[in-house]
PDB file of C-alpha atoms in Angstrom:
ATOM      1  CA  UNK F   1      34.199 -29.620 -49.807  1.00  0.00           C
ATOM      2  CA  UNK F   2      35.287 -25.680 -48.933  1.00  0.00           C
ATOM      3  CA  UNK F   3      31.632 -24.178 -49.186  1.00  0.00           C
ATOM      4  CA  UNK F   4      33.514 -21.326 -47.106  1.00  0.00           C
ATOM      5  CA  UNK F   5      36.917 -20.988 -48.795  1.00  0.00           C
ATOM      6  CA  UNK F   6      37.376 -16.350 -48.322  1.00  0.00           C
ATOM      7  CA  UNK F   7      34.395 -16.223 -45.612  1.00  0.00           C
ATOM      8  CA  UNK F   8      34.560 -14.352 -42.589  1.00  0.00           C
ATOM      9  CA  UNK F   9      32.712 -15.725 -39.553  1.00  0.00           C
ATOM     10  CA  UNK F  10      32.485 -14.936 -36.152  1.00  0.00           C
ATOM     11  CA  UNK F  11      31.330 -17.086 -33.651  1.00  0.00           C
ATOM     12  CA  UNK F  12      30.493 -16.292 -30.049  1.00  0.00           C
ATOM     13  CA  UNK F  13      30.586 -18.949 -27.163  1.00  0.00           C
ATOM     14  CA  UNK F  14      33.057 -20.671 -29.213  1.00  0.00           C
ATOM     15  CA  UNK F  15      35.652 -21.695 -26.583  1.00  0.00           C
ATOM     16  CA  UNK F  16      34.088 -24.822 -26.214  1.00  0.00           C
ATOM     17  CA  UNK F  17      31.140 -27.560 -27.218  1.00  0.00           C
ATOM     18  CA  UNK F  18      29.101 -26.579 -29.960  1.00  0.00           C
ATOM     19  CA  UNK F  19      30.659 -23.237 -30.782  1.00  0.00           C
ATOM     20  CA  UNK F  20      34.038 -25.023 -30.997  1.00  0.00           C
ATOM     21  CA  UNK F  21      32.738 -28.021 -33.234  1.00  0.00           C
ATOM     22  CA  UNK F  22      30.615 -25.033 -35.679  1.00  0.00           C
ATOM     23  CA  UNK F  23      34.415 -23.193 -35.498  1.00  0.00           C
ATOM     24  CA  UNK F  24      36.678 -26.670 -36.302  1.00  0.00           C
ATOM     25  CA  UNK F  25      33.281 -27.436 -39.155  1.00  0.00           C
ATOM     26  CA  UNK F  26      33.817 -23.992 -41.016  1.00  0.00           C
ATOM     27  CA  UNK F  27      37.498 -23.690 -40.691  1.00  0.00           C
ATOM     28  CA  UNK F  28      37.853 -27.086 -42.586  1.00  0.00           C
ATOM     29  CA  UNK F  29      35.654 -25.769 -45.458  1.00  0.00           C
ATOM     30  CA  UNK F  30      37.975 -22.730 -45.989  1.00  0.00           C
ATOM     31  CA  UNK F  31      36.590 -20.319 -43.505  1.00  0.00           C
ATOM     32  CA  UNK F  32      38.389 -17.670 -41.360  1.00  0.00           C
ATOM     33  CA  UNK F  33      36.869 -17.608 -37.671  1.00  0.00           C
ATOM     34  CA  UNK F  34      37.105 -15.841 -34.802  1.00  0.00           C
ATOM     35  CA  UNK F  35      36.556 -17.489 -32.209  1.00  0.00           C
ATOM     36  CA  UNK F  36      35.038 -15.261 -29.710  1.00  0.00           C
ATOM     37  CA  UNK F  37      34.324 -15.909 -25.751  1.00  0.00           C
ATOM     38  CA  UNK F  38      34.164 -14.422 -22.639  1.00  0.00           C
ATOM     39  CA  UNK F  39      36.984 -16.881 -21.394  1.00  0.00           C
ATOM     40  CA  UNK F  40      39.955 -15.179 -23.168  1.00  0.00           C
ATOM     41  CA  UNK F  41      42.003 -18.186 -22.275  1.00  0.00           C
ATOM     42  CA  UNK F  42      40.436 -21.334 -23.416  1.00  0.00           C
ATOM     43  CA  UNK F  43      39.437 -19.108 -26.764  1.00  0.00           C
ATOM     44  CA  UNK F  44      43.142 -19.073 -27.304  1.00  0.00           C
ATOM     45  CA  UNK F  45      43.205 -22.590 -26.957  1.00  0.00           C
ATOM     46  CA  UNK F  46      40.678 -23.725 -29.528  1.00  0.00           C
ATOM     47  CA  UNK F  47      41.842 -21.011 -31.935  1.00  0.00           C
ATOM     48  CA  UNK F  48      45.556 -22.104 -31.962  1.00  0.00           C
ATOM     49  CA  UNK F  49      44.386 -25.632 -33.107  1.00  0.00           C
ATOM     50  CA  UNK F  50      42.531 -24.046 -36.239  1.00  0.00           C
ATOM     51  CA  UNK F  51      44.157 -23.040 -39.255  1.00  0.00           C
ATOM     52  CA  UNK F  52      42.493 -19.986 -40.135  1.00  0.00           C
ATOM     53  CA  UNK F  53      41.230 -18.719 -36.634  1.00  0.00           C
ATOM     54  CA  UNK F  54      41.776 -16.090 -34.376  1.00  0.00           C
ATOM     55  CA  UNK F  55      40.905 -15.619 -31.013  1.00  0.00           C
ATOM     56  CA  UNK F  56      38.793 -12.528 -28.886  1.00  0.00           C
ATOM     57  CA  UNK F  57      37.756 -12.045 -25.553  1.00  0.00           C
ATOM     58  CA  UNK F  58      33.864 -10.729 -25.808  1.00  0.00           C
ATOM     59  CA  UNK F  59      31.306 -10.787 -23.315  1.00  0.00           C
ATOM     60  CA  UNK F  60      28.089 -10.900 -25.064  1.00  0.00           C
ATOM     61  CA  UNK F  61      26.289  -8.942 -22.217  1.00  0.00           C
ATOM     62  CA  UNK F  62      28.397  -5.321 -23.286  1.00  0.00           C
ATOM     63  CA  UNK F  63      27.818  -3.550 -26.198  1.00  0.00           C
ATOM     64  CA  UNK F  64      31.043  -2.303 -26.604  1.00  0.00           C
ATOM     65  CA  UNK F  65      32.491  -6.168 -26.737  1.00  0.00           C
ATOM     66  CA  UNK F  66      30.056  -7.077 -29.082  1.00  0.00           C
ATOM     67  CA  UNK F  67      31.096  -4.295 -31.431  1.00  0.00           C
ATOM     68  CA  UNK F  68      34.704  -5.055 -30.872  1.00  0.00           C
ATOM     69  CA  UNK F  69      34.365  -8.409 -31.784  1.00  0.00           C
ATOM     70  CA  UNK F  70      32.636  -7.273 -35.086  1.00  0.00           C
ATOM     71  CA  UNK F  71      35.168  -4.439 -35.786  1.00  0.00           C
ATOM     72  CA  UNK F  72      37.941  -6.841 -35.337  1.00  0.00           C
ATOM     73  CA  UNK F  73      36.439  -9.778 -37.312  1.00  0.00           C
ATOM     74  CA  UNK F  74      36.464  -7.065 -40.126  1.00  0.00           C
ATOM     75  CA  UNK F  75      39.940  -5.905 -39.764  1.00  0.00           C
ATOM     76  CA  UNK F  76      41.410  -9.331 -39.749  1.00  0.00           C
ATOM     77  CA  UNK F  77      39.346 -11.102 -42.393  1.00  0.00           C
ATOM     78  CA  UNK F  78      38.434  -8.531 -44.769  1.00  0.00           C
ATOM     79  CA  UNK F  79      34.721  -8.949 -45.081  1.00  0.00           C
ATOM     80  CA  UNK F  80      32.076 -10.878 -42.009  1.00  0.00           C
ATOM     81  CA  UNK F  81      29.736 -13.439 -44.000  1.00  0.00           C
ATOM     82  CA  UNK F  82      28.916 -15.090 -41.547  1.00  0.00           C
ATOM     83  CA  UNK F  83      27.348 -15.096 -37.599  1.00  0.00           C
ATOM     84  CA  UNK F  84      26.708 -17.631 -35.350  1.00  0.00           C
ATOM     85  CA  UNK F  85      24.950 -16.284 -32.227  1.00  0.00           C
ATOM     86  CA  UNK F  86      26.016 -19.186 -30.103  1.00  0.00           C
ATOM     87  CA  UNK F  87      27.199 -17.141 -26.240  1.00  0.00           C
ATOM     88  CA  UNK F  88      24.246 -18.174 -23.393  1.00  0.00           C
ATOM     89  CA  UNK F  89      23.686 -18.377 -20.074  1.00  0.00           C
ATOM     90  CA  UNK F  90      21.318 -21.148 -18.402  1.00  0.00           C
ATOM     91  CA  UNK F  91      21.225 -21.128 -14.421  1.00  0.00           C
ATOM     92  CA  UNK F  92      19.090 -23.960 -12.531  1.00  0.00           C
ATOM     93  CA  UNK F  93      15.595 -23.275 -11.193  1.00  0.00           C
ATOM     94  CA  UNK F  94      14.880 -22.384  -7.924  1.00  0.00           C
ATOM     95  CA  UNK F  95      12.787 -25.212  -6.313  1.00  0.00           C
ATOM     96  CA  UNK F  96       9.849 -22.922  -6.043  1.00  0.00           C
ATOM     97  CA  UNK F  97       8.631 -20.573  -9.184  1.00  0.00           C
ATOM     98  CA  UNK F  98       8.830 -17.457  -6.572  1.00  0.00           C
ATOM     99  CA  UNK F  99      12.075 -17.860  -5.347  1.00  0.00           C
ATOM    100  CA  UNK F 100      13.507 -17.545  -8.735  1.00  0.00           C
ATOM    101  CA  UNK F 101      15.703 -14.466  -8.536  1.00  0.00           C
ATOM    102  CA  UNK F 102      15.783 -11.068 -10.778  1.00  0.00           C
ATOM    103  CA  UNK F 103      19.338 -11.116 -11.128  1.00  0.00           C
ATOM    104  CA  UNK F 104      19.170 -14.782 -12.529  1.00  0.00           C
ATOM    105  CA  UNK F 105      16.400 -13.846 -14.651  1.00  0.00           C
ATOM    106  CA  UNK F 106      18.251 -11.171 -16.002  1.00  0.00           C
ATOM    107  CA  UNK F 107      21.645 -12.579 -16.820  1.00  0.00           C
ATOM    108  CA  UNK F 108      20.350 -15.535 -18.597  1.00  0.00           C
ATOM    109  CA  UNK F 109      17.987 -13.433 -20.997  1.00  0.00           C
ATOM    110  CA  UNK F 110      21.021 -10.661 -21.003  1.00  0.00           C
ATOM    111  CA  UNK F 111      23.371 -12.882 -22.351  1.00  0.00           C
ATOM    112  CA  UNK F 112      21.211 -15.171 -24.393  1.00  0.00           C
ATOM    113  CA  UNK F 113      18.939 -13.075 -25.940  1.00  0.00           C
ATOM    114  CA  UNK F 114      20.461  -9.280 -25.870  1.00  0.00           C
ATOM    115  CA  UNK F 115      23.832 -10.986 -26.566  1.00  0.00           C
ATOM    116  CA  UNK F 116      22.557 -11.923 -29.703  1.00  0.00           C
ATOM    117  CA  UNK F 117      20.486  -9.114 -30.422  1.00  0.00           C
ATOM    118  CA  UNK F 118      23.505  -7.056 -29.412  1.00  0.00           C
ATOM    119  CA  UNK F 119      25.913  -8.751 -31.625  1.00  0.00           C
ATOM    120  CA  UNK F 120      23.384  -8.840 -34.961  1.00  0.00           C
ATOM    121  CA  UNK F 121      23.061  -5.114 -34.722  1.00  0.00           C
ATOM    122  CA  UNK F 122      26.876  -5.023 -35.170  1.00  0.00           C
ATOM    123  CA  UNK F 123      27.147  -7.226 -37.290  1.00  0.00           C
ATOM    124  CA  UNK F 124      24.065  -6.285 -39.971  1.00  0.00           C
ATOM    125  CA  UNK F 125      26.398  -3.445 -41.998  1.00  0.00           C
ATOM    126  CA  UNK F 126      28.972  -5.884 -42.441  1.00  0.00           C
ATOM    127  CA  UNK F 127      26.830  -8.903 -43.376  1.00  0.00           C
ATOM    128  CA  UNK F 128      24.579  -7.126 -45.976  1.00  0.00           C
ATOM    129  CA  UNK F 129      28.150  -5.436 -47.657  1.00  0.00           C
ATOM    130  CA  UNK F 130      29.686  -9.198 -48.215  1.00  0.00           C
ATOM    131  CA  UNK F 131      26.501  -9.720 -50.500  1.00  0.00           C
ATOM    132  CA  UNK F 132      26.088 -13.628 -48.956  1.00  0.00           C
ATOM    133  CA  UNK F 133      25.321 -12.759 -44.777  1.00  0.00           C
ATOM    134  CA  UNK F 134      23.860 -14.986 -43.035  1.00  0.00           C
ATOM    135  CA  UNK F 135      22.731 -15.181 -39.106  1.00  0.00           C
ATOM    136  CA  UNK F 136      22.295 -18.407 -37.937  1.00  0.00           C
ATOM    137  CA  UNK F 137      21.267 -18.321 -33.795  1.00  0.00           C
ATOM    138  CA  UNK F 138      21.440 -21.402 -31.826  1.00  0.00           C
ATOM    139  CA  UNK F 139      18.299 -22.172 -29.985  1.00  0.00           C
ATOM    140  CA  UNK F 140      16.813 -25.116 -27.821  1.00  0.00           C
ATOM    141  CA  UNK F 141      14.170 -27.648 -27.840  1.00  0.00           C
ATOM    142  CA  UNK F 142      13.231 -25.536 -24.629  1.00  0.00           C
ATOM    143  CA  UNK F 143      11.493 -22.921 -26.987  1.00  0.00           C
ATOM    144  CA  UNK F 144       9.117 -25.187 -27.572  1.00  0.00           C
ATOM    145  CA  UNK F 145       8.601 -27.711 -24.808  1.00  0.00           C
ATOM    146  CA  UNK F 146       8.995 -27.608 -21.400  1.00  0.00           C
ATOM    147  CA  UNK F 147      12.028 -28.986 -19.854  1.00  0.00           C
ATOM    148  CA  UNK F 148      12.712 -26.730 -17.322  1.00  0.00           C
ATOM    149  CA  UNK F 149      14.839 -23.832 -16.820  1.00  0.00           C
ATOM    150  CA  UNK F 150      12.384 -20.807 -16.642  1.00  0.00           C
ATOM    151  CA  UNK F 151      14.914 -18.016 -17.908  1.00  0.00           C
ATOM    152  CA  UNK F 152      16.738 -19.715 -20.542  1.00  0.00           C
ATOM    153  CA  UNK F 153      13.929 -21.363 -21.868  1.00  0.00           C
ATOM    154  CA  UNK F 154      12.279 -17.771 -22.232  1.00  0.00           C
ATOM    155  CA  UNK F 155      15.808 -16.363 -23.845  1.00  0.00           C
ATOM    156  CA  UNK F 156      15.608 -19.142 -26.250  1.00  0.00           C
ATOM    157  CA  UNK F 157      12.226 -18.900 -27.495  1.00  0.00           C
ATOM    158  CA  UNK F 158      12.617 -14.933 -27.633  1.00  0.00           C
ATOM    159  CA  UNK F 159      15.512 -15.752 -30.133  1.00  0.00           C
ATOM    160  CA  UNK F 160      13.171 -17.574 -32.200  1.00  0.00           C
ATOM    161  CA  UNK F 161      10.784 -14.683 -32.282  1.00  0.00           C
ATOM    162  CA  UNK F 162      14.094 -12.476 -33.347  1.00  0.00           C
ATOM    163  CA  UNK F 163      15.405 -14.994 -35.765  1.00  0.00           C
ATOM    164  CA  UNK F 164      11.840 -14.386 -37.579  1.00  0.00           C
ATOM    165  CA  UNK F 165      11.693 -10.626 -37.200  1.00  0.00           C
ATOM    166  CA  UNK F 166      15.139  -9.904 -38.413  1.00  0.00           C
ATOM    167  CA  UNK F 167      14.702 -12.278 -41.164  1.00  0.00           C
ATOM    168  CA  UNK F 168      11.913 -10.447 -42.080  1.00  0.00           C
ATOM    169  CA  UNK F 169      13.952  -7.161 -42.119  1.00  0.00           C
ATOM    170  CA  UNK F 170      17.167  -8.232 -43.606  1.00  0.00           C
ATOM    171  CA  UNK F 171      15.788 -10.088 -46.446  1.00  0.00           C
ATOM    172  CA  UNK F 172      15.646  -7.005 -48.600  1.00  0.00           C
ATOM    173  CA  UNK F 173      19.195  -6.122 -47.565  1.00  0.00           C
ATOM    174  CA  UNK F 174      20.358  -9.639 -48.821  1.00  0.00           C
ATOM    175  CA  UNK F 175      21.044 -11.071 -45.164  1.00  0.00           C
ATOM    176  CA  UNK F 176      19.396 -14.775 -44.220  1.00  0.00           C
ATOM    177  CA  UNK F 177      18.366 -15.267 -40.726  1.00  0.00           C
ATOM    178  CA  UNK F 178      17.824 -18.641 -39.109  1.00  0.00           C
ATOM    179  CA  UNK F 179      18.045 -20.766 -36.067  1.00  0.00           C
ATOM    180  CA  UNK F 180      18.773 -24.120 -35.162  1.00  0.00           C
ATOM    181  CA  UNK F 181      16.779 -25.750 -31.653  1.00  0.00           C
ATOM    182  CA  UNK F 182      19.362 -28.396 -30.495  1.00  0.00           C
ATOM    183  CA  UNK F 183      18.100 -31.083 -28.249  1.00  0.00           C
ATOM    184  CA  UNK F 184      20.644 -32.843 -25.532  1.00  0.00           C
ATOM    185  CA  UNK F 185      23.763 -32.497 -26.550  1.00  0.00           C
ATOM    186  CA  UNK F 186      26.867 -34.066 -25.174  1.00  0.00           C
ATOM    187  CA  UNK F 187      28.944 -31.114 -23.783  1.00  0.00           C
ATOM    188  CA  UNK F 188      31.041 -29.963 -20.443  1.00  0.00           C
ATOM    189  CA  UNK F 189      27.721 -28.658 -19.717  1.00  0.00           C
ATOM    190  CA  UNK F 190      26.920 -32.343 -18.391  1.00  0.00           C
ATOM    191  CA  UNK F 191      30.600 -32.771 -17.034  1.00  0.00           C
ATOM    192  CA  UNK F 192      30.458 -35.448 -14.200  1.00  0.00           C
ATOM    193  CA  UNK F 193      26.513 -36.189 -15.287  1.00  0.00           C
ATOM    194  CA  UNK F 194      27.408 -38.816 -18.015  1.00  0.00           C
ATOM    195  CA  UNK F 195      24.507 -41.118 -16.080  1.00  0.00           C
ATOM    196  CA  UNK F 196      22.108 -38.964 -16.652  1.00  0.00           C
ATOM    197  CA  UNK F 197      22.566 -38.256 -20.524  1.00  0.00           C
ATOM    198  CA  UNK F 198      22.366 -42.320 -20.654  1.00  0.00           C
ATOM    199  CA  UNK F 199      19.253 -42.075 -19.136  1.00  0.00           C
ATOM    200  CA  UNK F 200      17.958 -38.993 -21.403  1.00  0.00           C
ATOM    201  CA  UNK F 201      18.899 -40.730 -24.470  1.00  0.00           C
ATOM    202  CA  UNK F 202      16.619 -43.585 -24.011  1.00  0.00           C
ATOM    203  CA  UNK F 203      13.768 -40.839 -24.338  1.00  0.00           C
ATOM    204  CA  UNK F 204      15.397 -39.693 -27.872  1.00  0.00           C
ATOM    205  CA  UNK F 205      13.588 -41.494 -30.774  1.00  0.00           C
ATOM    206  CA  UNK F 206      17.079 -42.127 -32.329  1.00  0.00           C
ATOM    207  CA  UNK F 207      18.839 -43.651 -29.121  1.00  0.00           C
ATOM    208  CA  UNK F 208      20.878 -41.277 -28.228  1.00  0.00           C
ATOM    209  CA  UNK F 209      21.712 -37.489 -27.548  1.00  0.00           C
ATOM    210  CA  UNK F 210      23.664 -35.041 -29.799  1.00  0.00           C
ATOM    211  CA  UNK F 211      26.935 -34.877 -30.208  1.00  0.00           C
ATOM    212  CA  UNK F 212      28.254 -30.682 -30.864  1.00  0.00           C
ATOM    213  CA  UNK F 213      29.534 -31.949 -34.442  1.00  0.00           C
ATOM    214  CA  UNK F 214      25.659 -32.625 -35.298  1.00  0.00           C
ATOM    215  CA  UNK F 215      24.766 -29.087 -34.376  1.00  0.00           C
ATOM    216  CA  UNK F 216      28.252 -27.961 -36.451  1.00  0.00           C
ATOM    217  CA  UNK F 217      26.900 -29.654 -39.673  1.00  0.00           C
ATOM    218  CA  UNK F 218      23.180 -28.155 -39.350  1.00  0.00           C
ATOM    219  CA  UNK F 219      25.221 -24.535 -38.587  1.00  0.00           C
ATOM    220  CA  UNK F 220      26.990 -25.190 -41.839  1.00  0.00           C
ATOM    221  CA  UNK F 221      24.197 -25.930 -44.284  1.00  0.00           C
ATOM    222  CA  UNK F 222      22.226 -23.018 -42.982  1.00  0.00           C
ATOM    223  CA  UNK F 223      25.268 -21.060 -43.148  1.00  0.00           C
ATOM    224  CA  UNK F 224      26.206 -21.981 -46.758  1.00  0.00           C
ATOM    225  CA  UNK F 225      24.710 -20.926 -50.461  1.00  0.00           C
ATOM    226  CA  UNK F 226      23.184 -24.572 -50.396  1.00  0.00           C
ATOM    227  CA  UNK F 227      20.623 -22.713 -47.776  1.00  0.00           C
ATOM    228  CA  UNK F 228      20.376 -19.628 -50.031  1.00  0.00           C
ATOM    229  CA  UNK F 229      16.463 -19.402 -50.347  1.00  0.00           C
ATOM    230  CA  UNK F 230      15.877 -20.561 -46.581  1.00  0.00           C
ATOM    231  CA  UNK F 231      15.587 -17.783 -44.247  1.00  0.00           C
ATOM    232  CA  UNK F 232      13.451 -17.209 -41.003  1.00  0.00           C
ATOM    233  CA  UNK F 233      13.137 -20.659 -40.555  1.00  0.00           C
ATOM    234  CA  UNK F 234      13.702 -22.468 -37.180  1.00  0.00           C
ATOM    235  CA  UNK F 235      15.101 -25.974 -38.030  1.00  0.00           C
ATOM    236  CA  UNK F 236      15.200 -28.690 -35.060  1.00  0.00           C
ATOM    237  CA  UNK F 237      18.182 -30.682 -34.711  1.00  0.00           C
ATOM    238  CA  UNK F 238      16.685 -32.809 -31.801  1.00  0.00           C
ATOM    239  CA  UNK F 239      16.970 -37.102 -32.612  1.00  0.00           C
ATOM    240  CA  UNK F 240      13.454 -36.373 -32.898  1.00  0.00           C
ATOM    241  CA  UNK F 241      12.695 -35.112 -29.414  1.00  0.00           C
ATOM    242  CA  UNK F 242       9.851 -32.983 -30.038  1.00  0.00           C
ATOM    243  CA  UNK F 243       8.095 -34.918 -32.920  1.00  0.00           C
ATOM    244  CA  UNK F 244       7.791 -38.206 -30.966  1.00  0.00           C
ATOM    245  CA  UNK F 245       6.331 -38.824 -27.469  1.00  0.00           C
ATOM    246  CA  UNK F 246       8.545 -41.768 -26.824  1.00  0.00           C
ATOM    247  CA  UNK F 247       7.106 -41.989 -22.968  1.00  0.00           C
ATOM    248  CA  UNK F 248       3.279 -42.146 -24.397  1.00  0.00           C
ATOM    249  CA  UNK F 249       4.546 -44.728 -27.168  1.00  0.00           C
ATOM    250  CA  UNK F 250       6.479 -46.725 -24.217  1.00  0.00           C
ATOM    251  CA  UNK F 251       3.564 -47.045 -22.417  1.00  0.00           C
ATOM    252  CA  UNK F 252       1.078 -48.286 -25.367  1.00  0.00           C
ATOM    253  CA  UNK F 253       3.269 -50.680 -26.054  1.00  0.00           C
ATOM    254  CA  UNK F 254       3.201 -51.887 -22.343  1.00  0.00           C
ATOM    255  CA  UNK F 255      -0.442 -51.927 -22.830  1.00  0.00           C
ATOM    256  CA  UNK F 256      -0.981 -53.686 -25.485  1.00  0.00           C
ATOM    257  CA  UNK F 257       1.622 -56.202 -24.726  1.00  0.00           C
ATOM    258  CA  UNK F 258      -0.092 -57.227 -21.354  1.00  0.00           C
ATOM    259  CA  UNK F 259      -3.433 -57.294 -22.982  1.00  0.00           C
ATOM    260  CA  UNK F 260      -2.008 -59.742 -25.851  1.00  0.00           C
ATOM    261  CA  UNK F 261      -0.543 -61.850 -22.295  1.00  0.00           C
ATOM    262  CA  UNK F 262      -3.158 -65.072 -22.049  1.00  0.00           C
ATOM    263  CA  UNK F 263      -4.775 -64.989 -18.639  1.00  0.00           C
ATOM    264  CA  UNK F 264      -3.426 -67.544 -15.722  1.00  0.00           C
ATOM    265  CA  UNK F 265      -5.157 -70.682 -16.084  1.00  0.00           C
ATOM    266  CA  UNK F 266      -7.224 -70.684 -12.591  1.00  0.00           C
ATOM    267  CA  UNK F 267      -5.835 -72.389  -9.253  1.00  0.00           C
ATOM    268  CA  UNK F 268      -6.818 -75.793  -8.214  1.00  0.00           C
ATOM    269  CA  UNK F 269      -7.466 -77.096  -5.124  1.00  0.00           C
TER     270      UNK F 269
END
């Protein structure tokens, strides 16, 4: 199937993990991609095993990148149908709220948030003149639920606010806006932590966490006319994370299997 056989997309964070699985998704259904990332280098790398991709240094965080990227998306592929707002930055926590830094703060909602925001405003023109745009943002579980990471979490559920707002303001220009909230997903991210995604899957109602080709096929659908009167919506690509409280479910069980437990017969003397 070639849903995207003459689309242009452009997809930012794309060097690696989930924006390199969405880029490897689309290119095999026909699209052209760029795949865009502030490591120059290992962009190069991923595009040069795609047929049909090019590569571009952008760093979500300036303007002037951002619009680059767009301008040359344009240039090489003739029309952009098609962004994935993928680029974000998620630092650890300080071990006390009030040591958290501004400059953490700010990069993390800089490059998550504005990135996107930045990138959209660039790419809206183009998007509404192919006559099929579509934005599709990649979010987190950690809009909606705590799992820690103050800033990022906050970039991520500002997205979802955006992904709703723009929606509502580039319906009438033909453009579809939506987001997908990813829970754990096997990346370099967790490099050297492979014992604790085995432990985090156990929590996942499916057994196990997401692998970036799960997030790929969700970007695709959305992406595609088979999404064509879905827009603004926020669609959770989790295992069932935030549906199911697999801890509170655990522990009935626990109860009700040591109530069902007959009592010890009593000692005797």
């Amino acid at each position: 199937m070639r849903r995207f056989e003459g689309y242009g997309v452009l997809i930012t964070g794309a060097a690696r993990g989930i924006g390199e699985a969405t880029a490897r998704r689309l290119t095999a259904e026909g699209a052209r991609v760029l795949v865009a990332d502030v490591d120059a280098e290992s962009a190069a790398k991923t595009a040069g095993t795609l047929e049909g991709a090019e590569s571009f240094r952008c760093d979500v965080r300036e303007r002037a990148e951002a619009e680059a990227a767009v301008a040359y998306a344009v240039e090489r592929f003739g029309s952009l149908d098609v962004l994935v707002n993928n680029a974000y930055a998620c630092d650890p926590d300080a071990s006390l709220f009030e040591d958290e830094s501004d400059e953490v703060w700010a990069e993390n909602l800089d490059t998550t948030l504005t990135g996107a925001f930045r990138c959209a405003r660039a790419a809206l023109p183009h998007l509404a003149a192919s006559g099929r745009g579509a934005i599709v943002n990649i979010g987190s579980v950690n809009a909606e639920q705590s799992f820690g990471n103050h800033a990022y979490s906050a970039a991520k559920a500002g997205l979802a606010s955006l992904t709703r707002t723009l929606a509502g303001h580039a319906a009438a220009r033909g453009v579809r806006v939506n987001q997908i909230n990813p829970g754990t997903v096997r990346t370099s991210a967790w490099s050297g932590r492979e014992a604790s995604l085995d432990a985090v899957s156990r929590v996942y109602p499916l057994g196990r966490v997401g692998e970036p080709e799960d997030i790929a096929s969700a970007v695709a659908f959305l992406a595609s006319a088979d999404a064509a009167w879905i827009t603004g919506t926020t669609l959770r690509v989790d295992g069932g994370l935030t549906a199911v409280n697999t801890a509170f479910s655990q522990a009935e069980r626990e109860v009700r299997a040591q109530a069902s437990t007959p009592a010890p017969a009593p000692a005797r003397e």
